[in-house]
XYZ file of C-alpha atoms in Angstrom:
594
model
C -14.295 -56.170 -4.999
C -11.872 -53.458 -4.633
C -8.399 -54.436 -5.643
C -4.868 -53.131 -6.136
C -2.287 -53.398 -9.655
C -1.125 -56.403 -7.813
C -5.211 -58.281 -7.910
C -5.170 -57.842 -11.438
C -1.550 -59.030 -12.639
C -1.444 -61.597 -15.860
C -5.712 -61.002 -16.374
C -6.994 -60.791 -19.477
C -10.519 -59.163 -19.378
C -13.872 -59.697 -20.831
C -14.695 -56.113 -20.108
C -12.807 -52.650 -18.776
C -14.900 -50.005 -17.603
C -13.492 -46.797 -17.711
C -14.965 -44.704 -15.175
C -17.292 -45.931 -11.832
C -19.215 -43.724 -11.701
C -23.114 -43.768 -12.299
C -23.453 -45.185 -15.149
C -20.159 -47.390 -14.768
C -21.552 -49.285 -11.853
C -24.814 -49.815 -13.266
C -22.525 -51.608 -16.302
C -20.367 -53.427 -14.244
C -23.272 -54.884 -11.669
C -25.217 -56.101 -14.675
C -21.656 -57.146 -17.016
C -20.912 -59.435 -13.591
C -24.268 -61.260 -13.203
C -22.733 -63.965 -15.898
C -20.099 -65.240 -12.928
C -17.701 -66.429 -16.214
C -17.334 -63.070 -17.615
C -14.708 -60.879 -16.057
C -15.398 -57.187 -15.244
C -12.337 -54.949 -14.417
C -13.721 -50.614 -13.594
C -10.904 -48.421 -13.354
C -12.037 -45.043 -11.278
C -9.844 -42.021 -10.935
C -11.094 -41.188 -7.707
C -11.395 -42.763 -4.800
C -14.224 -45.344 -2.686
C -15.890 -43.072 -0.437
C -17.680 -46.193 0.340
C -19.779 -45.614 3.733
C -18.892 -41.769 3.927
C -21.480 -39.960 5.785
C -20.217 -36.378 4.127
C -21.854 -37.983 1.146
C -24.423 -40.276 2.538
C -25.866 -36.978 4.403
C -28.371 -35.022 2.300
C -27.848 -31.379 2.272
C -23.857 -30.917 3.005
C -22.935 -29.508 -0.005
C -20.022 -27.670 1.758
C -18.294 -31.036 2.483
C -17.582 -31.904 -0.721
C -18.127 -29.223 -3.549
C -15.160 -27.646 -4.587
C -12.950 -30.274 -2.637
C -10.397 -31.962 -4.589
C -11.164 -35.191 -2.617
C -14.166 -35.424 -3.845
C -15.090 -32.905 -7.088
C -12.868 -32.578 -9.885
C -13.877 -28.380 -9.890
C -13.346 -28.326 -13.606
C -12.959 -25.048 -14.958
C -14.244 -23.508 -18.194
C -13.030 -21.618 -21.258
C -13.813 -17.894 -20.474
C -17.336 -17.298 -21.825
C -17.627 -14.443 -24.289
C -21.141 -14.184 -23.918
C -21.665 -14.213 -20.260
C -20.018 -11.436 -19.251
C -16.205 -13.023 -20.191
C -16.903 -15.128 -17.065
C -15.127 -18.602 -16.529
C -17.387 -21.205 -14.762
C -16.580 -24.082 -12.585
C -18.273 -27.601 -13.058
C -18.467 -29.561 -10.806
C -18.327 -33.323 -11.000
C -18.304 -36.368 -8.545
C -14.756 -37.646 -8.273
C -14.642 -41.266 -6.740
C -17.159 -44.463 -6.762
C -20.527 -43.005 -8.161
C -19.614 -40.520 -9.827
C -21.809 -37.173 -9.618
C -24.718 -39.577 -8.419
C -22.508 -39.006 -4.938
C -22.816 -35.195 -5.411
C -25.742 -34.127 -7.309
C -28.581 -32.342 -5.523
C -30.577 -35.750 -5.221
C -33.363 -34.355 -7.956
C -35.603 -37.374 -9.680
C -37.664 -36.721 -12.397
C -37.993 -38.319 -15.890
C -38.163 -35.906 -19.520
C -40.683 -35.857 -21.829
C -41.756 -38.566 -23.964
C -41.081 -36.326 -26.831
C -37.315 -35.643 -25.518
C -36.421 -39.533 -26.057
C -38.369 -40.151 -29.065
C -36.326 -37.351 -30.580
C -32.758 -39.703 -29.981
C -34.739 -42.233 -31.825
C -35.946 -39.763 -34.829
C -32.122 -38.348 -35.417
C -31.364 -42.145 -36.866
C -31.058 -44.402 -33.751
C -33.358 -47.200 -34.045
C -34.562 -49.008 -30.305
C -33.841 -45.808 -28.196
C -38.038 -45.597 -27.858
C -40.077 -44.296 -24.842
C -41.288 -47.301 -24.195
C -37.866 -48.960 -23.627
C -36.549 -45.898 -21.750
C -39.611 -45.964 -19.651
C -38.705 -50.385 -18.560
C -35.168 -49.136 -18.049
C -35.663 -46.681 -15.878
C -38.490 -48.436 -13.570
C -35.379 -51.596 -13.706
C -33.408 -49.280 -11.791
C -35.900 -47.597 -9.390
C -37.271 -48.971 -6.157
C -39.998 -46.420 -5.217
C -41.037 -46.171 -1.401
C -44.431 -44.042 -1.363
C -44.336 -41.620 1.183
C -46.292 -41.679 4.742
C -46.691 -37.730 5.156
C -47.930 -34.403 3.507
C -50.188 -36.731 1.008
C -52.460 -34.386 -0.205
C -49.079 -32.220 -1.753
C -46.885 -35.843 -2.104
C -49.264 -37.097 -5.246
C -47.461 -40.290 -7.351
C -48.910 -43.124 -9.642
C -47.095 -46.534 -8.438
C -47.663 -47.525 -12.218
C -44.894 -45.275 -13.440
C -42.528 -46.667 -10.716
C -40.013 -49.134 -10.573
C -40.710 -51.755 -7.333
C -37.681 -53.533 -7.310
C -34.624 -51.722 -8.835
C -31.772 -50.717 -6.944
C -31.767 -46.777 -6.515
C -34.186 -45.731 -3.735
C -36.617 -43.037 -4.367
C -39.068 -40.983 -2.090
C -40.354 -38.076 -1.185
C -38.188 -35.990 1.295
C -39.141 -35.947 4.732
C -39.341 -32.389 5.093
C -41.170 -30.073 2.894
C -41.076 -26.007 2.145
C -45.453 -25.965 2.864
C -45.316 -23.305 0.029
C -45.972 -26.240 -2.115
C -49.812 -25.603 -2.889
C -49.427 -22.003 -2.737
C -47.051 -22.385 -5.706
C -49.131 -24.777 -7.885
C -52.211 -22.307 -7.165
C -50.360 -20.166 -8.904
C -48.970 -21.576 -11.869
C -52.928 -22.488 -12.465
C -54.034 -18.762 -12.701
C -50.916 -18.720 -15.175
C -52.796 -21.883 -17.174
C -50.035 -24.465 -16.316
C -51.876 -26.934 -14.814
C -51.234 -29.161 -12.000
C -50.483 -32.547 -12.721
C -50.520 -36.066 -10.456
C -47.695 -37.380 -11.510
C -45.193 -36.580 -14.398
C -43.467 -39.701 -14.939
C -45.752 -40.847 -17.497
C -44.004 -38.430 -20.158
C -46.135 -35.868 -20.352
C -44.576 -33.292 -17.893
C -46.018 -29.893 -18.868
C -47.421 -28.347 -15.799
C -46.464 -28.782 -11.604
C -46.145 -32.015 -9.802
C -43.779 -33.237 -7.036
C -40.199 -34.663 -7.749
C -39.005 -37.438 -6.217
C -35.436 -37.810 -4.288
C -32.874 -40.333 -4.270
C -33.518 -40.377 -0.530
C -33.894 -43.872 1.468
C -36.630 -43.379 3.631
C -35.756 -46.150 6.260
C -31.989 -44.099 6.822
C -33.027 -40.632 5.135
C -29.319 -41.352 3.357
C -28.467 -40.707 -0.141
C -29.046 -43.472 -2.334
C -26.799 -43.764 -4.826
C -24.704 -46.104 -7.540
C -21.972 -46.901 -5.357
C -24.233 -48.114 -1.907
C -26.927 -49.135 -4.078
C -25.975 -50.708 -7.774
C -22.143 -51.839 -6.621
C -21.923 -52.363 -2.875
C -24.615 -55.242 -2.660
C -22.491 -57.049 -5.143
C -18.774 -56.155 -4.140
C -17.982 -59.563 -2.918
C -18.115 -61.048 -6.492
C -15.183 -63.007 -7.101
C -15.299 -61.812 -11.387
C -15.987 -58.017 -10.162
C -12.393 -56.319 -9.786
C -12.190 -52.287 -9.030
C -9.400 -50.346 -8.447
C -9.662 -46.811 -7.052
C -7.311 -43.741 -7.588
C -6.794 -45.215 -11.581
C -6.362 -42.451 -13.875
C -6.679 -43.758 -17.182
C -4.891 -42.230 -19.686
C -5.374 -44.164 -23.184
C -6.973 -46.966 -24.415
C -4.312 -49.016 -26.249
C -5.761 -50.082 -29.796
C -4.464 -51.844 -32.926
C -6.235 -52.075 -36.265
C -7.652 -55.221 -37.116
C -9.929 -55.951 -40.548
C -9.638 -51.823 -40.582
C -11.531 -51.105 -37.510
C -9.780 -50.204 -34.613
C -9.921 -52.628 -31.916
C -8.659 -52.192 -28.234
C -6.511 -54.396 -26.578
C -5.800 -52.657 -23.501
C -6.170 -49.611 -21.163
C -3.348 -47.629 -19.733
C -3.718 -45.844 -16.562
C -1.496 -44.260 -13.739
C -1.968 -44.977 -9.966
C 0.543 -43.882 -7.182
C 2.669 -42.077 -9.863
C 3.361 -45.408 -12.157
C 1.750 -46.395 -15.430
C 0.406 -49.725 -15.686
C -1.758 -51.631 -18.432
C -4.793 -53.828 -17.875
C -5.475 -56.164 -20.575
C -8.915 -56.551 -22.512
C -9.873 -59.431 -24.914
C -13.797 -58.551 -24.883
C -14.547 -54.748 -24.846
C -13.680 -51.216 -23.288
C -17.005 -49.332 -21.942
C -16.537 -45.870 -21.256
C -18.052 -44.412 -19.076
C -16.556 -41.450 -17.459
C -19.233 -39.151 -18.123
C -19.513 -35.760 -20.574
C -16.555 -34.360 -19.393
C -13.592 -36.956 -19.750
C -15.541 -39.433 -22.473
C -14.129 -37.582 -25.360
C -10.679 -36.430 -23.788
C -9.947 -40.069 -23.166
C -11.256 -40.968 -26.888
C -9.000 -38.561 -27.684
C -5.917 -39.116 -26.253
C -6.059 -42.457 -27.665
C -6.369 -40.783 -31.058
C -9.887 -41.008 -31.806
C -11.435 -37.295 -33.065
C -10.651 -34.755 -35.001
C -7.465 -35.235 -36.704
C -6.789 -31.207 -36.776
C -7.383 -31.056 -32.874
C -5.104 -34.439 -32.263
C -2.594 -32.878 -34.229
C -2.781 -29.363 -32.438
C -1.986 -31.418 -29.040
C 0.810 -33.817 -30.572
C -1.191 -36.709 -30.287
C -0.844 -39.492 -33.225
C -4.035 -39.526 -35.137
C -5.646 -43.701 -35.254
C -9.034 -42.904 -36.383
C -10.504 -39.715 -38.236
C -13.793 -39.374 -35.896
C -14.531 -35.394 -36.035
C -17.707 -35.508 -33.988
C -15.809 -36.052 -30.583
C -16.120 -33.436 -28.298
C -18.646 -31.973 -30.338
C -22.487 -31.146 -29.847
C -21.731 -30.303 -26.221
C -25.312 -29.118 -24.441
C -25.803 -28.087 -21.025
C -29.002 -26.315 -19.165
C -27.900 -23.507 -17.233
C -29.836 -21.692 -14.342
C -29.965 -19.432 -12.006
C -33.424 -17.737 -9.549
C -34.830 -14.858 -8.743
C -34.838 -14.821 -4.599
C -37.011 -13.550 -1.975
C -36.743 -12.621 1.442
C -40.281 -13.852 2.998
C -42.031 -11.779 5.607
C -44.492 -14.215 6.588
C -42.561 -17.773 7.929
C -46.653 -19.669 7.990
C -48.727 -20.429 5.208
C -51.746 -21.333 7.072
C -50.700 -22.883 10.220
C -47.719 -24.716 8.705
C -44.214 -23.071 9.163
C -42.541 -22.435 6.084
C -39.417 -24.710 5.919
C -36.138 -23.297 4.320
C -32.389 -24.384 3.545
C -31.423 -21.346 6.028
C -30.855 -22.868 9.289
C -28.333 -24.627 7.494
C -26.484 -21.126 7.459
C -28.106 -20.332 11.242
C -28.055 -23.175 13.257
C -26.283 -26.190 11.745
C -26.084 -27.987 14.996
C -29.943 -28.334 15.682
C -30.481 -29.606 12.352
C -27.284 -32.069 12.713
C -29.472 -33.280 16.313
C -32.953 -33.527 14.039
C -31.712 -34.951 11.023
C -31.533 -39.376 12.524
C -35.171 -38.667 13.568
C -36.032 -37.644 9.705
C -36.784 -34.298 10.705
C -34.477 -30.646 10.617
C -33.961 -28.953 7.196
C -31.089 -31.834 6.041
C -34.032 -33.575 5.196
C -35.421 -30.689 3.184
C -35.684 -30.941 -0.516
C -37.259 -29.031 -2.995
C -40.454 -30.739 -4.460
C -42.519 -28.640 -6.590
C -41.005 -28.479 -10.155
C -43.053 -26.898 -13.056
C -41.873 -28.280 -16.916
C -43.376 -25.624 -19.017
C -43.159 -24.197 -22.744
C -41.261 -21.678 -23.902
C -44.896 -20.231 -25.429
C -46.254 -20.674 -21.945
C -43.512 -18.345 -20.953
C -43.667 -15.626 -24.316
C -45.499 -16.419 -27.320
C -43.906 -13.594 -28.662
C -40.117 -14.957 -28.374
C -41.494 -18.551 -29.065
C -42.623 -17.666 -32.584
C -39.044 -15.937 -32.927
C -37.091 -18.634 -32.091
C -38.710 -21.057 -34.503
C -38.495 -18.803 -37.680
C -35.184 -18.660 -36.905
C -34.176 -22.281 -36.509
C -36.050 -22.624 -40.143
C -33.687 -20.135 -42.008
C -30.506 -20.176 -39.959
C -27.371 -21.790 -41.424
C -25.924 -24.743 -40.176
C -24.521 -28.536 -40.668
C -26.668 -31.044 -41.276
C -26.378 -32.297 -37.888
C -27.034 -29.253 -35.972
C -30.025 -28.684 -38.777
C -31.304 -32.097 -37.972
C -31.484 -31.350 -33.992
C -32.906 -27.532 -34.651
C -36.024 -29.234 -37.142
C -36.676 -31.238 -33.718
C -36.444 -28.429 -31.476
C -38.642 -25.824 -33.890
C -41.159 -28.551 -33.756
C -41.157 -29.133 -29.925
C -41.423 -25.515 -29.535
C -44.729 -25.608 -32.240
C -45.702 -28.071 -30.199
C -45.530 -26.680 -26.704
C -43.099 -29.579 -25.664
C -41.748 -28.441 -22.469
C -37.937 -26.637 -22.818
C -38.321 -24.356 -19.296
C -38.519 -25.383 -15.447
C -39.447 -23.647 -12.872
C -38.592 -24.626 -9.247
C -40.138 -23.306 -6.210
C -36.743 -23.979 -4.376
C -36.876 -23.333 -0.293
C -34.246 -21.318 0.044
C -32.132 -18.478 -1.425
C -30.289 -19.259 -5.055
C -27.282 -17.452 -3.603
C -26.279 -16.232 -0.275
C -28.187 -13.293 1.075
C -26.306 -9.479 0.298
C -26.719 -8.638 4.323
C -25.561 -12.033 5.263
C -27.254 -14.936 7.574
C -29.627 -14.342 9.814
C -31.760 -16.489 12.258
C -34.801 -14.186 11.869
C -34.632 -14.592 8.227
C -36.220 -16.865 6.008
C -36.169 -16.746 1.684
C -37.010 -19.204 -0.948
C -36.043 -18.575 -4.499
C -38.428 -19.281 -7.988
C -35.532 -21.413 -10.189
C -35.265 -21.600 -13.097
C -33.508 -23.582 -15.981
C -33.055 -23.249 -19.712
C -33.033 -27.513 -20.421
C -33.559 -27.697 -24.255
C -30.363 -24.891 -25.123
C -29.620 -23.669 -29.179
C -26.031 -23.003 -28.209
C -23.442 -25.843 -28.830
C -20.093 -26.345 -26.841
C -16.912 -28.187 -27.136
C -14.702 -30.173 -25.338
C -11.249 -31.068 -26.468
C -7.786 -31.720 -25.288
C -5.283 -29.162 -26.207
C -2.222 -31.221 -24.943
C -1.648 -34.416 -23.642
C -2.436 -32.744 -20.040
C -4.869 -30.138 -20.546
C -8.572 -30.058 -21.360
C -10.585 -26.898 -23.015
C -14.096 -26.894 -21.762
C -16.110 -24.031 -23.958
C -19.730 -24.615 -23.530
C -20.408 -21.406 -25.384
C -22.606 -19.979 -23.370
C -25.345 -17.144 -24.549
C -23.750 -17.461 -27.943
C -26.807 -18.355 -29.222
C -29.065 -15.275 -28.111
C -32.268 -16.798 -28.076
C -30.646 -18.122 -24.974
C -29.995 -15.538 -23.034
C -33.231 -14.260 -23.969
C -35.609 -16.959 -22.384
C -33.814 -16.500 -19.021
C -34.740 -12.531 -19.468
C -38.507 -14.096 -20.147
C -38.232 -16.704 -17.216
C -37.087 -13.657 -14.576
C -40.169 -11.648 -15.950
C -42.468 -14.354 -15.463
C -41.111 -15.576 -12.234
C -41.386 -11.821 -10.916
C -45.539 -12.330 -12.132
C -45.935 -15.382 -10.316
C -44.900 -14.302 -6.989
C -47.299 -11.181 -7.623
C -49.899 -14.019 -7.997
C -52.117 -15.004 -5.334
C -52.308 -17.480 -2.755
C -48.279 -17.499 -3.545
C -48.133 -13.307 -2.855
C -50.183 -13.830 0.384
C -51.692 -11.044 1.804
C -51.471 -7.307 1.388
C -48.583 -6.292 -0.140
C -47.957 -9.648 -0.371
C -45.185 -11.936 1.906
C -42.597 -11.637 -0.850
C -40.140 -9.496 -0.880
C -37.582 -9.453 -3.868
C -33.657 -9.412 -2.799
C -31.868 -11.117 -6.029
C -31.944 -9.511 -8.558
C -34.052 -6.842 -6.740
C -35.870 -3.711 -7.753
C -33.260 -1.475 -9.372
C -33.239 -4.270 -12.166
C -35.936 -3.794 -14.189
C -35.554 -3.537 -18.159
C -34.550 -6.589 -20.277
C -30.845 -5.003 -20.780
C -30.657 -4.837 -17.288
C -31.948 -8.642 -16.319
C -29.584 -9.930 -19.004
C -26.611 -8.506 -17.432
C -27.620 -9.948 -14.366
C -28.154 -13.030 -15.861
C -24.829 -13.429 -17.308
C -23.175 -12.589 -13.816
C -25.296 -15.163 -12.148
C -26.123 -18.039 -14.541
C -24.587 -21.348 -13.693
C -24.371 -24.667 -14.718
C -27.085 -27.678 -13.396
C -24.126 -29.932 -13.466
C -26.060 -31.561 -16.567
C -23.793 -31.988 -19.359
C -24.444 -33.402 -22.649
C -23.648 -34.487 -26.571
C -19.840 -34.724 -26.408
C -19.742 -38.068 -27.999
C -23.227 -38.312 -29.424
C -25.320 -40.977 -30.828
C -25.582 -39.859 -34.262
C -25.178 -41.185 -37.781
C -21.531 -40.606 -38.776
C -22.788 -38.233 -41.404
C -24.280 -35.691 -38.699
C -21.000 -35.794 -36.750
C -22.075 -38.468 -34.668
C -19.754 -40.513 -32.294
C -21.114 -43.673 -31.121
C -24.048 -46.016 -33.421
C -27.282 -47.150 -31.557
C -25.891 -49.796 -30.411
C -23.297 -47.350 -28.193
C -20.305 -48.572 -30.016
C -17.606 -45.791 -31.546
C -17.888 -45.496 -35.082
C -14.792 -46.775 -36.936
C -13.907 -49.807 -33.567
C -14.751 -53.089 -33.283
C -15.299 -53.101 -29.410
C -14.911 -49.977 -27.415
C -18.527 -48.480 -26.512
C -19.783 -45.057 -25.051
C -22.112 -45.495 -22.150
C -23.432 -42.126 -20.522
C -24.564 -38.808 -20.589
C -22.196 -37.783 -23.111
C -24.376 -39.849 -26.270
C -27.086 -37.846 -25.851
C -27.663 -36.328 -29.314
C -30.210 -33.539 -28.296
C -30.574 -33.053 -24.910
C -33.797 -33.415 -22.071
C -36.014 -31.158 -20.423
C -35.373 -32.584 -17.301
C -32.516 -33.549 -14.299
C -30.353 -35.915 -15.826
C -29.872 -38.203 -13.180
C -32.679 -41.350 -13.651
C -31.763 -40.777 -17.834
C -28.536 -41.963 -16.388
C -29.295 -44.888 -14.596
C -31.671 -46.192 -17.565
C -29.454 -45.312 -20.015
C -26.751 -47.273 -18.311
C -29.247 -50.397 -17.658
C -30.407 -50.838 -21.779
C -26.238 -50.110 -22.236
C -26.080 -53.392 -20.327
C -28.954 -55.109 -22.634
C -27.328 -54.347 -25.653
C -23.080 -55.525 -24.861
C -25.147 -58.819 -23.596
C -27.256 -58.801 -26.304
C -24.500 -58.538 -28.621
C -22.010 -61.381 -27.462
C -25.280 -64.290 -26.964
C -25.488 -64.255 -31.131
């Protein structure tokens, strides 16, 4: 239940959560289940509980960039993309970016999780990833558009919390698309939740069919179970160290100190800390308790407790960005072509539509392809892997590289491609009712660059994802443009004639490769997708956290989120989360019934 400093006055804690967001509620519903254990979260933002704004698909404009509801963090300026500085976005209040993000479902390769397991961390299998995530998914098959809507109810949870489906409303360039990628030999596939993802086949949506609302870690993990007498929140908590002693030379924590309404206060712990407050604020927390790096604690004046260099290291992120096209043609076949712009053109129509489960805020994109770098350019595949074999690095880095050479021999899927119904960025002439476009997306998931993220004073933060600095980078996004540009040159997707596409971003003045990479670099942006800043590693290959989640060097404070990824997935990030966050749960229970 949500409390105030007063609710939790003279409690000692089994467990403090440190962030409730997604995978923060998914700890503290399954920490609570055991009514004697006592489960305080602590979230910087605040409830947002019942807010349509979020509950709405579609109305990005309500909340991104608004300090009520996205903490807008801002990067170190990016050398290698054009000096740029980027803004990341991330869900501030109850659920975390699961209250934000773009509503996206889909699961990695099998090979993508084995890897976690093959860098040293024994029972993070596909097999276990694959029960966790169907314990959090409650699949509702869809009623419409079968033929395009394919699915396997054996890869899909029945009974977990977080709704998924189909969306209501589709593009109808769906087949089109997948026709295409076939004449380009990536094949169509049923469904790609059984691991193997290379080729085309719908994505789901956190959508709730029976509301068309978001579903989400806050309505669906925490609300159902807010009345729980041994379940305390508090909202608008900004922790700002956990408070550790050393005790048979680990350090152990003892307490959490945060601020609310201006004053510090200190809840008090006697099991465990969990934190969970995602890529971003994970290791600044860790490290403004003095966990990391001593020469970057020192650098910000904070007191070094425990020499733990890995923290804020290993930081991955996919980027993206799409080549967009105005389309002449608004049918393929006798369907209408559906598109995000009415969003832009007539906002109060859709507004009208949108109870009924029709209108374009129930549009999503569907069709996702996961394909291989080689499937892209064999030419720059066998590149990059004779360079992962003889370039220089630590033996951590070398240890994720021998991994990704071998995915890449092995046509493992790095690349997506999203036939996204509307335009990647606004259009250069502006909205226009008569106008229609849909962009081919595309992401960079499996990245050879490496980031940071470490505090540089007790109030400031330096995110430096170091973008491009790895070439090879930048140069499969100059390959993905390329190919995109031959896809919608392929039939049925072209249409007829001189075909229904017509190229606006980056257009046809950009044609060589120095030209796309500029482009690129002033158009690339983050998927929101963050990774690696406290990793699951052996403490030999910088790693922060053991298999069993807890910080190298502490007797009880734990790392549960995106953030202990050691080598990151080809896919959205959002149901890793939520199973991630469910075997989290396994293991702290697991630990204290021996």
């Amino acid at each position: 239940m949500l409390t105030s400093v007063d609710g939790i006055k003279g409690q000692v804690f089994d467990y403090i959560i440190i962030g409730g967001g997604t995978t923060g509620l998914v700890l503290a519903t399954r920490l609570s289940e055991n009514p004697s254990t006592s489960v305080l979260v602590l979230e910087a933002g605040s409830a947002h509980i019942d807010d349509a704004n979020l509950l709405i698909p579609q109305q990005r404009w309500l909340f991104m960039g608004k300090p009520e509801y996205d903490w807008s963090f801002k990067t170190e300026t990016q050398h290698h993309a054009k000096d740029r500085i980027f803004t990341w976005p991330r869900g501030k209040g109850l659920g975390g970016s699961s209250a934000i993000n773009n509503l996206l479902w889909n699961k990695p390769a099998r090979q993508h999780i084995e890897a976690w397991g093959a860098l040293g961390n024994d029972g993070w299998t596909w097999e276990k990833f694959q029960a966790y995530s169907k314990k959090s998914e409650r699949f509702v098959e869809p009623n419409h558009n079968k033929d395009v809507l394919t699915y396997d109810t054996n890869l899909h949870g029945e009974q977990g919390p977080i709704v998924t489906s189909f969306p209501p409303l589709i593009s109808n360039l769906e087949a089109d698309f997948r026709k295409a990628m076939e004449a380009h030999n990536v094949p169509n596939i049923q469904d790609a939740f059984s691991g193997e993802i290379h080729g085309t086949s719908p994505s789901l949506s956190n959508l709730d069919p029976s509301t068309h609302h978001r579903s989400y870690a806050t309505n669906m993990y925490y609300q159902p179970v807010a009345g729980r007498t041994n379940l305390k929140v508090i909202v608008d908590a900004y922790v700002t160290e956990i408070i550790t002693t050393k005790v048979n030379g680990l350090i152990t924590a003892t307490g959490v100190k945060f601020v609310k309404s201006d004053n510090t206060h200190t809840a008090n712990v006697a099991g465990e800390v969990c934190l969970t407050a995602g890529t971003i604020m994970s290791p600044k927390i860790l490290e403004m308790s003095g966990i990391g790096d001593p020469a970057v604690l020192r650098r910000a004046g904070i007191d070094v407790k425990l020499d733990l260099p890995g923290v804020g290291m290993n930081v991955q992120e996919h980027l993206y960005t799409g080549v967009t096209f105005e389309l002449t043609d608004h049918f393929s076949g006798e369907q209408e072509v559906n598109t995000f712009d009415s969003l832009a053109t007539n906002l109060g129509k859709q507004k009208e539509l949108f109870a009924s489960g029709k209108g374009t805020l129930n549009l999503n994109t569907v069709d996702i392809a996961f394909v291989a770098l080689a499937d892209i350019s064999p030419e720059l595949n066998a590149k990059v892997i004779a360079s992962l074999q003889t370039e220089e690095k630590d033996a951590g880095l070398a240890a994720q590289y021998k991994i990704q050479a071998e995915h890449l021999r092995e046509k493992v899927p790095s690349l997506e491609i999203l036939l996204a119904p509307g335009p990647a960025k606004p259009p250069p002439q502006g909205w226009d009712a008569s106008k229609k476009h849909v962009s081919l997306c595309f992401a960079t998931n499996c990245p050879l660059s490496r980031g940071t993220i470490h505090v540089t004073s007790k109030d400031t933060l330096a995110i430096d994802p170091h973008v491009f600095e790895n070439r090879f980078d930048l140069d499969t996004m100059v390959e993905l443009v390329k190919y995109c540009r031959r896809l919608a040159q392929t039939p049925p997707l072209k249409g007829e004639g001189e075909g229904r596409l017509i190229e606006i971003h980056p257009g046809p003045d950009c044609q060589d490769d120095a030209a796309i990479a500029e482009w690129i670099c002033n158009n690339v942006n983050t998927t929101f997708h963050t990774a690696g800043s406290c990793s699951m590693l052996p403490k030999e290959l910088n790693g922060v956290v053991d298999p069993q989640l807890k910080v190298w060097g502490t007797h009880n404070i734990r790392v549960a989120d995106l953030s202990i990824i050691p080598l990151h997935v080809g896919s959205h990030t959002q149901s890793v989360a939520y199973a991630l966050a469910e075997q989290a749960a396994d293991i702290i229970k697991a630990s204290h019934e021996k």
